[in-house]
């Protein structure tokens, strides 16, 4: 866990690749994970979404277009 200069703890943001970003997000959503950013095509050639797990950690899910 990272700690901010002010002494408060900050959560991690992890990046992971999936074969199908949309399917991965739907599976996580069905398990109660909160979707912060819906899957969208990115200009650098990937599809990306952001989710928030129950512990407050963010996960960036990517797939190659």
Short mmCIF file of N, CA, C and O in Angstrom, two decimals:
data_model
loop_
_atom_site.label_atom_id
_atom_site.label_comp_id
_atom_site.label_asym_id
_atom_site.label_seq_id
_atom_site.Cartn_x
_atom_site.Cartn_y
_atom_site.Cartn_z
N UNK A 1 0.85 -1.17 0.00
CA UNK A 1 0.00 0.00 0.00
C UNK A 1 0.89 1.23 0.00
O UNK A 1 1.88 1.30 0.69
N UNK A 2 0.51 2.22 -0.78
CA UNK A 2 1.23 3.48 -0.81
C UNK A 2 0.69 4.40 0.26
O UNK A 2 -0.49 4.36 0.59
N UNK A 3 1.52 5.24 0.78
CA UNK A 3 1.08 6.23 1.76
C UNK A 3 1.32 7.62 1.19
O UNK A 3 2.38 7.90 0.65
N UNK A 4 0.34 8.48 1.33
CA UNK A 4 0.49 9.83 0.83
C UNK A 4 1.35 10.64 1.78
O UNK A 4 1.50 10.29 2.95
N UNK A 5 1.94 11.75 1.30
CA UNK A 5 2.81 12.56 2.15
C UNK A 5 2.12 13.05 3.41
O UNK A 5 2.76 13.23 4.43
N UNK A 6 0.83 13.23 3.39
CA UNK A 6 0.10 13.71 4.56
C UNK A 6 -0.16 12.63 5.60
O UNK A 6 -0.76 12.89 6.62
N UNK A 7 0.27 11.40 5.34
CA UNK A 7 0.10 10.33 6.31
C UNK A 7 -1.10 9.44 6.05
O UNK A 7 -1.20 8.37 6.61
N UNK A 8 -2.05 9.86 5.20
CA UNK A 8 -3.20 9.02 4.90
C UNK A 8 -2.85 7.96 3.88
O UNK A 8 -1.97 8.15 3.04
N UNK A 9 -3.49 6.82 3.96
CA UNK A 9 -3.23 5.73 3.02
C UNK A 9 -3.97 6.00 1.71
O UNK A 9 -5.07 6.51 1.71
N UNK A 10 -3.36 5.65 0.60
CA UNK A 10 -4.03 5.72 -0.70
C UNK A 10 -4.14 4.30 -1.23
O UNK A 10 -3.35 3.44 -0.89
N UNK A 11 -5.13 4.06 -2.05
CA UNK A 11 -5.36 2.74 -2.63
C UNK A 11 -4.57 2.56 -3.91
O UNK A 11 -4.13 3.51 -4.53
N UNK A 12 -4.41 1.32 -4.31
CA UNK A 12 -3.66 0.99 -5.52
C UNK A 12 -4.56 1.08 -6.75
O UNK A 12 -5.78 0.96 -6.66
N UNK A 13 -3.95 1.29 -7.90
CA UNK A 13 -4.63 1.17 -9.18
C UNK A 13 -3.81 0.18 -9.99
O UNK A 13 -2.66 0.44 -10.31
N UNK A 14 -4.41 -0.97 -10.28
CA UNK A 14 -3.73 -2.02 -11.02
C UNK A 14 -4.24 -2.07 -12.45
O UNK A 14 -5.40 -1.77 -12.71
N UNK A 15 -3.37 -2.44 -13.38
CA UNK A 15 -3.75 -2.60 -14.78
C UNK A 15 -3.65 -4.07 -15.15
O UNK A 15 -2.71 -4.74 -14.76
N UNK A 16 -4.64 -4.55 -15.90
CA UNK A 16 -4.62 -5.93 -16.34
C UNK A 16 -5.23 -6.05 -17.73
O UNK A 16 -6.13 -5.30 -18.09
N UNK A 17 -4.68 -6.98 -18.50
CA UNK A 17 -5.20 -7.23 -19.84
C UNK A 17 -6.17 -8.40 -19.84
O UNK A 17 -5.97 -9.37 -19.12
N UNK A 18 -7.23 -8.29 -20.63
CA UNK A 18 -8.21 -9.35 -20.83
C UNK A 18 -8.38 -9.55 -22.33
O UNK A 18 -8.16 -8.63 -23.12
N UNK A 19 -8.76 -10.74 -22.72
CA UNK A 19 -9.03 -10.97 -24.16
C UNK A 19 -10.16 -10.10 -24.65
O UNK A 19 -10.16 -9.64 -25.78
N UNK A 20 -11.16 -9.90 -23.78
CA UNK A 20 -12.35 -9.12 -24.13
C UNK A 20 -12.68 -8.21 -22.96
O UNK A 20 -13.23 -8.65 -21.95
N UNK A 21 -12.33 -6.95 -23.08
CA UNK A 21 -12.55 -5.97 -22.01
C UNK A 21 -14.02 -5.90 -21.61
O UNK A 21 -14.36 -5.90 -20.43
N UNK A 22 -14.90 -5.86 -22.59
CA UNK A 22 -16.34 -5.74 -22.30
C UNK A 22 -16.85 -6.94 -21.51
O UNK A 22 -17.59 -6.77 -20.54
N UNK A 23 -16.46 -8.14 -21.90
CA UNK A 23 -16.90 -9.35 -21.19
C UNK A 23 -16.34 -9.37 -19.77
O UNK A 23 -17.05 -9.76 -18.82
N UNK A 24 -15.09 -8.95 -19.60
CA UNK A 24 -14.50 -8.92 -18.26
C UNK A 24 -15.23 -7.95 -17.36
O UNK A 24 -15.52 -8.25 -16.20
N UNK A 25 -15.57 -6.79 -17.89
CA UNK A 25 -16.30 -5.78 -17.10
C UNK A 25 -17.68 -6.31 -16.73
O UNK A 25 -18.14 -6.15 -15.59
N UNK A 26 -18.38 -6.94 -17.67
CA UNK A 26 -19.71 -7.47 -17.36
C UNK A 26 -19.64 -8.55 -16.29
O UNK A 26 -20.50 -8.62 -15.41
N UNK A 27 -18.64 -9.40 -16.36
CA UNK A 27 -18.49 -10.44 -15.33
C UNK A 27 -18.24 -9.81 -13.95
O UNK A 27 -18.82 -10.21 -12.96
N UNK A 28 -17.36 -8.82 -13.89
CA UNK A 28 -17.09 -8.14 -12.63
C UNK A 28 -18.34 -7.42 -12.12
O UNK A 28 -18.65 -7.45 -10.93
N UNK A 29 -19.08 -6.76 -13.02
CA UNK A 29 -20.30 -6.05 -12.64
C UNK A 29 -21.31 -7.02 -12.03
O UNK A 29 -21.96 -6.72 -11.03
N UNK A 30 -21.41 -8.22 -12.60
CA UNK A 30 -22.37 -9.21 -12.09
C UNK A 30 -21.99 -9.71 -10.70
O UNK A 30 -22.82 -10.26 -9.98
N UNK A 31 -20.71 -9.48 -10.32
CA UNK A 31 -20.24 -9.87 -9.00
C UNK A 31 -20.22 -8.69 -8.02
O UNK A 31 -19.63 -8.78 -6.95
N UNK A 32 -20.84 -7.58 -8.42
CA UNK A 32 -20.99 -6.44 -7.53
C UNK A 32 -19.88 -5.41 -7.57
O UNK A 32 -19.87 -4.49 -6.76
N UNK A 33 -18.96 -5.53 -8.53
CA UNK A 33 -17.89 -4.54 -8.66
C UNK A 33 -18.48 -3.30 -9.34
O UNK A 33 -19.26 -3.39 -10.28
N UNK A 34 -18.12 -2.12 -8.85
CA UNK A 34 -18.63 -0.86 -9.38
C UNK A 34 -17.81 -0.43 -10.60
O UNK A 34 -16.58 -0.37 -10.54
N UNK A 35 -18.48 -0.13 -11.69
CA UNK A 35 -17.82 0.32 -12.91
C UNK A 35 -17.72 1.85 -12.87
O UNK A 35 -18.72 2.54 -12.77
N UNK A 36 -16.48 2.35 -12.91
CA UNK A 36 -16.24 3.79 -12.88
C UNK A 36 -16.23 4.38 -14.28
O UNK A 36 -16.71 5.49 -14.49
N UNK A 37 -15.64 3.66 -15.22
CA UNK A 37 -15.60 4.08 -16.63
C UNK A 37 -15.94 2.88 -17.49
O UNK A 37 -15.26 1.86 -17.44
N UNK A 38 -17.00 3.01 -18.26
CA UNK A 38 -17.43 1.94 -19.15
C UNK A 38 -16.35 1.68 -20.21
O UNK A 38 -15.57 2.58 -20.55
N UNK A 39 -16.29 0.45 -20.75
CA UNK A 39 -15.31 0.15 -21.80
C UNK A 39 -15.45 1.11 -22.99
O UNK A 39 -16.57 1.40 -23.43
N UNK A 40 -14.30 1.60 -23.45
CA UNK A 40 -14.31 2.52 -24.59
C UNK A 40 -13.00 2.34 -25.36
O UNK A 40 -11.96 2.04 -24.79
N UNK A 41 -13.09 2.53 -26.69
CA UNK A 41 -11.90 2.49 -27.53
C UNK A 41 -11.01 3.68 -27.20
O UNK A 41 -11.50 4.79 -26.99
N UNK A 42 -9.71 3.43 -27.16
CA UNK A 42 -8.74 4.48 -26.87
C UNK A 42 -7.92 4.78 -28.13
O UNK A 42 -7.72 3.90 -28.96
N UNK A 43 -7.42 6.01 -28.27
CA UNK A 43 -6.70 6.37 -29.49
C UNK A 43 -5.40 5.60 -29.69
O UNK A 43 -4.87 5.55 -30.80
N UNK A 44 -4.87 5.00 -28.65
CA UNK A 44 -3.61 4.25 -28.78
C UNK A 44 -3.83 2.78 -29.15
O UNK A 44 -2.90 1.98 -29.14
N UNK A 45 -5.08 2.40 -29.47
CA UNK A 45 -5.34 1.06 -30.01
C UNK A 45 -5.75 0.01 -29.00
O UNK A 45 -5.57 -1.18 -29.25
N UNK A 46 -6.27 0.43 -27.87
CA UNK A 46 -6.77 -0.51 -26.86
C UNK A 46 -8.18 -0.11 -26.46
O UNK A 46 -8.60 1.01 -26.67
N UNK A 47 -8.87 -1.07 -25.87
CA UNK A 47 -10.17 -0.81 -25.28
C UNK A 47 -9.91 -0.80 -23.78
O UNK A 47 -9.20 -1.65 -23.26
N UNK A 48 -10.47 0.18 -23.04
CA UNK A 48 -10.14 0.35 -21.64
C UNK A 48 -11.38 0.66 -20.81
O UNK A 48 -12.30 1.32 -21.27
N UNK A 49 -11.37 0.14 -19.57
CA UNK A 49 -12.41 0.44 -18.59
C UNK A 49 -11.75 0.54 -17.21
O UNK A 49 -10.66 0.03 -17.00
N UNK A 50 -12.43 1.21 -16.28
CA UNK A 50 -11.96 1.30 -14.89
C UNK A 50 -13.07 0.81 -13.98
O UNK A 50 -14.23 1.17 -14.15
N UNK A 51 -12.68 0.00 -12.99
CA UNK A 51 -13.64 -0.49 -11.99
C UNK A 51 -13.07 -0.27 -10.60
O UNK A 51 -11.87 -0.04 -10.43
N UNK A 52 -13.95 -0.34 -9.61
CA UNK A 52 -13.59 -0.15 -8.21
C UNK A 52 -14.03 -1.38 -7.43
O UNK A 52 -15.21 -1.73 -7.44
N UNK A 53 -13.07 -2.05 -6.77
CA UNK A 53 -13.43 -3.24 -6.00
C UNK A 53 -13.98 -2.85 -4.63
O UNK A 53 -13.91 -1.68 -4.23
N UNK A 54 -14.55 -3.80 -3.90
CA UNK A 54 -15.16 -3.48 -2.60
C UNK A 54 -14.18 -2.92 -1.56
O UNK A 54 -14.59 -2.24 -0.62
N UNK A 55 -12.87 -3.14 -1.75
CA UNK A 55 -11.87 -2.61 -0.82
C UNK A 55 -11.40 -1.21 -1.20
O UNK A 55 -10.54 -0.64 -0.54
N UNK A 56 -11.92 -0.67 -2.29
CA UNK A 56 -11.55 0.67 -2.72
C UNK A 56 -10.38 0.72 -3.69
O UNK A 56 -9.89 1.80 -4.02
N UNK A 57 -9.91 -0.43 -4.17
CA UNK A 57 -8.84 -0.46 -5.16
C UNK A 57 -9.40 -0.32 -6.56
O UNK A 57 -10.44 -0.89 -6.88
N UNK A 58 -8.70 0.42 -7.40
CA UNK A 58 -9.12 0.60 -8.78
C UNK A 58 -8.37 -0.39 -9.67
O UNK A 58 -7.20 -0.65 -9.47
N UNK A 59 -9.09 -0.90 -10.66
CA UNK A 59 -8.51 -1.80 -11.65
C UNK A 59 -8.79 -1.24 -13.03
O UNK A 59 -9.94 -0.90 -13.35
N UNK A 60 -7.75 -1.11 -13.83
CA UNK A 60 -7.89 -0.70 -15.23
C UNK A 60 -7.84 -1.99 -16.05
O UNK A 60 -6.89 -2.76 -15.95
N UNK A 61 -8.88 -2.22 -16.83
CA UNK A 61 -8.96 -3.41 -17.66
C UNK A 61 -8.76 -2.97 -19.10
O UNK A 61 -9.43 -2.07 -19.58
N UNK A 62 -7.83 -3.65 -19.77
CA UNK A 62 -7.49 -3.30 -21.14
C UNK A 62 -7.59 -4.52 -22.04
O UNK A 62 -7.40 -5.65 -21.59
N UNK A 63 -7.87 -4.28 -23.32
CA UNK A 63 -7.75 -5.32 -24.34
C UNK A 63 -7.30 -4.64 -25.62
O UNK A 63 -7.60 -3.47 -25.85
N UNK A 64 -6.57 -5.37 -26.44
CA UNK A 64 -6.08 -4.83 -27.71
C UNK A 64 -7.20 -4.88 -28.71
O UNK A 64 -7.93 -5.87 -28.80
N UNK A 65 -7.36 -3.79 -29.45
CA UNK A 65 -8.42 -3.74 -30.48
C UNK A 65 -8.06 -4.58 -31.67
O UNK A 65 -6.95 -4.82 -32.00
#
